[in-house]
PDB file of C-alpha atoms in Angstrom:
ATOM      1  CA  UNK Y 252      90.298  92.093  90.942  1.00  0.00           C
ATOM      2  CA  UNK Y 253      86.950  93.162  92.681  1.00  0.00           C
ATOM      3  CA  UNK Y 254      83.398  94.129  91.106  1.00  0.00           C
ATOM      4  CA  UNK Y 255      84.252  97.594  91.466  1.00  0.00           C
ATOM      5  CA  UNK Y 256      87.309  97.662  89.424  1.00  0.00           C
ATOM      6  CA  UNK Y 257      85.626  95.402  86.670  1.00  0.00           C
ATOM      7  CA  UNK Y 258      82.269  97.568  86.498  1.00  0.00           C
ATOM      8  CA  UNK Y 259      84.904 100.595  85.956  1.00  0.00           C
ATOM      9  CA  UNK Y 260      87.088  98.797  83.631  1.00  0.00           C
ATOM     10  CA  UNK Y 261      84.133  97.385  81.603  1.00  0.00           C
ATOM     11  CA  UNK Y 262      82.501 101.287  81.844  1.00  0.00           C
ATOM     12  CA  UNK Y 263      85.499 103.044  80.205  1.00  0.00           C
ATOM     13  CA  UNK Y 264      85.738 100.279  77.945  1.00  0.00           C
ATOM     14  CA  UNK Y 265      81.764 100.747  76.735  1.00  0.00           C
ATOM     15  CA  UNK Y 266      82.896 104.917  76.201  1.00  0.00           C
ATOM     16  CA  UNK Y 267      85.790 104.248  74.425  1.00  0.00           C
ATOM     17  CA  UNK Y 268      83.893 101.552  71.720  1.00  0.00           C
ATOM     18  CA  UNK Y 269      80.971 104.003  71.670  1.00  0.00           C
ATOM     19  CA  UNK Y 270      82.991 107.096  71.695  1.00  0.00           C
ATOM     20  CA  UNK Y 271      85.594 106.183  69.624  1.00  0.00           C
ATOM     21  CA  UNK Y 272      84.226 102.458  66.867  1.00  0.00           C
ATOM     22  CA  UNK Y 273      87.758 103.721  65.152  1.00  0.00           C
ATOM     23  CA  UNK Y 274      91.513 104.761  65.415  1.00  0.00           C
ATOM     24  CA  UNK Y 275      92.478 105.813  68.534  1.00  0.00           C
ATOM     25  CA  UNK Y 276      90.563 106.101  71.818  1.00  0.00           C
ATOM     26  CA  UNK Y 277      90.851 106.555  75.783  1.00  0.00           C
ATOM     27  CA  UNK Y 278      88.387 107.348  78.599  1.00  0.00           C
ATOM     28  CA  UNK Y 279      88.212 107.423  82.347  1.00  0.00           C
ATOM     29  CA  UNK Y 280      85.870 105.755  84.483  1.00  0.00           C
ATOM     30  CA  UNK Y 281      85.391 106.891  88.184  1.00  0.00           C
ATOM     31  CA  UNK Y 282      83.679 105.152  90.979  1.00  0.00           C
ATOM     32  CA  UNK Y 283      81.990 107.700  93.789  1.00  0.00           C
ATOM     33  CA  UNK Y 284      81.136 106.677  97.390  1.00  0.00           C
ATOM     34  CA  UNK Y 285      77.426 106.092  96.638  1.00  0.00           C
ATOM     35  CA  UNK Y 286      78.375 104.063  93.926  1.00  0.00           C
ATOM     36  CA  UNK Y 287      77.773 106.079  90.838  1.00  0.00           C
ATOM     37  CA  UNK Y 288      80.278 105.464  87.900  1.00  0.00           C
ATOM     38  CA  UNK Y 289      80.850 108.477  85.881  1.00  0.00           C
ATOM     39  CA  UNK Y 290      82.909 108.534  82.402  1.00  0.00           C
ATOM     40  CA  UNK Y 291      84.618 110.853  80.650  1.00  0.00           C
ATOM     41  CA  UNK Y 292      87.164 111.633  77.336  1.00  0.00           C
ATOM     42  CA  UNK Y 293      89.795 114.471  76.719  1.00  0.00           C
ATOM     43  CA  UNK Y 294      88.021 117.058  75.005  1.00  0.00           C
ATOM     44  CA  UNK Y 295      89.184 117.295  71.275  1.00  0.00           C
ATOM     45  CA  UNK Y 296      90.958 120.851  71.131  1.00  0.00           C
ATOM     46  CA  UNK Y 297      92.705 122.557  68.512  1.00  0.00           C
ATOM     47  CA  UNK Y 298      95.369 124.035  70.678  1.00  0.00           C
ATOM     48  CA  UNK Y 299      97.194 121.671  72.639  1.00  0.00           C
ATOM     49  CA  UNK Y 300      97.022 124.205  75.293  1.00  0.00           C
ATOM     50  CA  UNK Y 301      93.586 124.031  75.607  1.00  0.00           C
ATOM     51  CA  UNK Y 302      94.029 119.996  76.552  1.00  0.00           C
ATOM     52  CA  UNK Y 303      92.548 118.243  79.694  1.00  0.00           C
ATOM     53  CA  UNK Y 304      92.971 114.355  81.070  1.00  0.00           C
ATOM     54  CA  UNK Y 305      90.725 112.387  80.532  1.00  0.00           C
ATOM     55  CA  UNK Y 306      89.456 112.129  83.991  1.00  0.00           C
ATOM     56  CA  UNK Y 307      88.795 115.614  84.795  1.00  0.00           C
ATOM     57  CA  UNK Y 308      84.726 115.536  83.522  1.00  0.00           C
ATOM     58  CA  UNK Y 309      84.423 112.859  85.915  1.00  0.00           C
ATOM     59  CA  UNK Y 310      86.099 114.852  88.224  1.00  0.00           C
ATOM     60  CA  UNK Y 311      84.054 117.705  87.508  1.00  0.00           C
ATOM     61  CA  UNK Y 312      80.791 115.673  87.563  1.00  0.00           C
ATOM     62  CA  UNK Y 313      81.514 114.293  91.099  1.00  0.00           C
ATOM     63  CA  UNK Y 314      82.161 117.953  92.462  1.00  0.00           C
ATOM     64  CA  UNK Y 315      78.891 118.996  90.888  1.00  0.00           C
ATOM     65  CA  UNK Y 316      76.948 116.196  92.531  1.00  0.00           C
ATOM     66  CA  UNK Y 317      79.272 116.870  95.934  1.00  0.00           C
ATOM     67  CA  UNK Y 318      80.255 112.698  95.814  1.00  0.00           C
ATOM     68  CA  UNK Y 319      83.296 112.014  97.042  1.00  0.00           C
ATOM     69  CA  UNK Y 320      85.769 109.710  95.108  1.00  0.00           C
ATOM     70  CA  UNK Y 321      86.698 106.290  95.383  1.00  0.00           C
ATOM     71  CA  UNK Y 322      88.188 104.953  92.677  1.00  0.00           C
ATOM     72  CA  UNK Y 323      89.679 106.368  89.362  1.00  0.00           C
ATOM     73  CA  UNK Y 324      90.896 104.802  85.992  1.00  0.00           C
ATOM     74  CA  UNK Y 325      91.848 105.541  82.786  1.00  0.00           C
ATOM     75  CA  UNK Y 326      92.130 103.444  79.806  1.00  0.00           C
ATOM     76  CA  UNK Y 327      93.116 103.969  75.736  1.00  0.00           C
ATOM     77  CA  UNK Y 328      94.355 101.958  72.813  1.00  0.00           C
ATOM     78  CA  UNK Y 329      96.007 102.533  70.047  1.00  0.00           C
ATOM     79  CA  UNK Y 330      93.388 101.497  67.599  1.00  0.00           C
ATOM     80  CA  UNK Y 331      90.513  99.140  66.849  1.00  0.00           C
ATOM     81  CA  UNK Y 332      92.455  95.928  66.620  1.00  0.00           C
ATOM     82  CA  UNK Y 333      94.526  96.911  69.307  1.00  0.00           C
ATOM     83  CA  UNK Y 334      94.792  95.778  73.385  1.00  0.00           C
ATOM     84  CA  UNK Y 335      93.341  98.468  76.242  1.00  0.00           C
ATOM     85  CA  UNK Y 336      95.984  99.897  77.988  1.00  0.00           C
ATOM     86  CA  UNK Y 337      95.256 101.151  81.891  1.00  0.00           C
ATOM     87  CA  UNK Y 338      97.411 104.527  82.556  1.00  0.00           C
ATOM     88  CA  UNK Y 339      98.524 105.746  86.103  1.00  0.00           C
ATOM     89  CA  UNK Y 340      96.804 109.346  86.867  1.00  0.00           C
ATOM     90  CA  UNK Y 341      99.616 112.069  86.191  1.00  0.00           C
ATOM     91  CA  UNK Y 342     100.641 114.138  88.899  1.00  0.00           C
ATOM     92  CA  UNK Y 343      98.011 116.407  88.158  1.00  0.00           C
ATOM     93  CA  UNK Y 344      95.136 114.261  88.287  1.00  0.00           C
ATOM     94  CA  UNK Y 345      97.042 112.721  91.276  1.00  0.00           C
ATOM     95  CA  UNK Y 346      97.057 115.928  93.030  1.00  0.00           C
ATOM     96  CA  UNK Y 347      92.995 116.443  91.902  1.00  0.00           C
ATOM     97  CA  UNK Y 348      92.595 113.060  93.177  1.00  0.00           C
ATOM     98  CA  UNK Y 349      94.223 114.611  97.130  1.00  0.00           C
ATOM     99  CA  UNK Y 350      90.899 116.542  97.642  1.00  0.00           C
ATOM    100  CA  UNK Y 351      89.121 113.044  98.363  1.00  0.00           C
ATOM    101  CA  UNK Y 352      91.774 112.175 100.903  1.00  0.00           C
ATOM    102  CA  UNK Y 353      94.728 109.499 100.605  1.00  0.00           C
ATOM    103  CA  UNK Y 354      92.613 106.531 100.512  1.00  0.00           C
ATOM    104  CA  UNK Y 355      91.384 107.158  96.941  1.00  0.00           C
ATOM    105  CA  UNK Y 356      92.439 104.027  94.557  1.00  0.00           C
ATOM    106  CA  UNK Y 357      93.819 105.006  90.872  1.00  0.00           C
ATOM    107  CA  UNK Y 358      94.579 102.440  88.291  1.00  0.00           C
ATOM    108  CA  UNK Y 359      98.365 102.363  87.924  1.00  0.00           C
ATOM    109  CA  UNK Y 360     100.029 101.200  84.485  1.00  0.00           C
ATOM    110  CA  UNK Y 361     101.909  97.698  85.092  1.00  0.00           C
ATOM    111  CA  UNK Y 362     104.773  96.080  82.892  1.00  0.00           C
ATOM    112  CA  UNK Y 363     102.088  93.324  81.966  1.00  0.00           C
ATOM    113  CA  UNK Y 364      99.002  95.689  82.110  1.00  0.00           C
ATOM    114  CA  UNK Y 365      97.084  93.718  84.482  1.00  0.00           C
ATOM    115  CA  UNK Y 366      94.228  95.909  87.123  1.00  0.00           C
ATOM    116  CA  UNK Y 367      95.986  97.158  89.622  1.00  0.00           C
ATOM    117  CA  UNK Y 368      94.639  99.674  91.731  1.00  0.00           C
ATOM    118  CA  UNK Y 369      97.041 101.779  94.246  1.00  0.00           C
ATOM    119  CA  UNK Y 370      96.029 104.533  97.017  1.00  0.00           C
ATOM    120  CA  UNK Y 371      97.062 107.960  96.104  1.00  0.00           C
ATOM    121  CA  UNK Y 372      98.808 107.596  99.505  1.00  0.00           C
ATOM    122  CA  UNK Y 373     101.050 104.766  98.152  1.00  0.00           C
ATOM    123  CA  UNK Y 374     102.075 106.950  94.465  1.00  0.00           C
ATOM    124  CA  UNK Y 375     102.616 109.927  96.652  1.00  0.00           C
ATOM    125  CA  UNK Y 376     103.967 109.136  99.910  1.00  0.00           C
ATOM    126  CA  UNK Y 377     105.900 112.131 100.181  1.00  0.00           C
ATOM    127  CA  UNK Y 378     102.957 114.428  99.180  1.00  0.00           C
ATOM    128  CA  UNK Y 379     103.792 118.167  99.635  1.00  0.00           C
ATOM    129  CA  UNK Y 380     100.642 118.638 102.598  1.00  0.00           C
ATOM    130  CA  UNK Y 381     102.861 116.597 105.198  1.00  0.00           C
ATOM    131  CA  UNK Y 382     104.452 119.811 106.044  1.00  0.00           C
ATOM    132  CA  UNK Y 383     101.255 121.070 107.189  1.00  0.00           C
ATOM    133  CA  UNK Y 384     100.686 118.049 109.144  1.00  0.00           C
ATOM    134  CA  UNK Y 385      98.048 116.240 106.656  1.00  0.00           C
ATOM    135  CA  UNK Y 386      98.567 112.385 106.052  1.00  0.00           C
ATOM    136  CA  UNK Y 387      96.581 112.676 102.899  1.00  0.00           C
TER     137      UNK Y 387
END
């Protein structure tokens, strides 16, 4: 595991003990290409349909300060007492991930939840845009 997925991993931890000293808790950590590491949290919402991932004010953030994305992970835990637990970007995020090109790395969740980091390339190899001739 590199510097870069540590500082991101150690950033989403910081937001989720700040964010969240109790009970449940999960954030996103994103690394652009001039370095910048931007955090985010699902917004609390009273209708579920109302929800976002956690990434997507990182996301947002990166559009806003036209960075492209590198590197994107997202953490929670069940508790307080309890272990940190990396989650894979669902297709969604995935697919918001394909506007910064197939080389982008996303934490993927592992049987033993160790830092693994994959290219949106390898978790979608047969994205949709190869029929217009894009290799992501």
């Amino acid at each position: 595991m590199n510097n870069i997925e540590m500082s991101l991993y150690q950033a989403a931890i910081n937001l989720i003990e700040s964010r969240y000293p109790a009970g449940w808790g999960g954030a996103a950590a994103i690394r652009t290409e001039s370095g910048k590491i931007l955090t985010s949290i699902a917004p609390d919402v009273k209708n579920d349909g109302l929800s976002l991932c956690m990434e997507v004010g990182a996301y947002l953030e990166a559009h806003k300060l036209n960075e492209r994305v590198t590197h994107s992970l997202c953490l929670c835990r069940e508790d307080e007492n309890s272990k940190f637990l990396i989650l894979t970007p669902c297709g969604i995020c995935q697919e918001r991930l394909v506007h910064w090109g197939g080389d982008v790395q996303a934490a993927i969740t592992t049987a033993d939840n160790k830092l693994v980091f994959k290219s949106i390339r390898e978790l979608m190899p047969h994205h949709w845009s190869l029929v217009n001739g894009d290799t992501l």
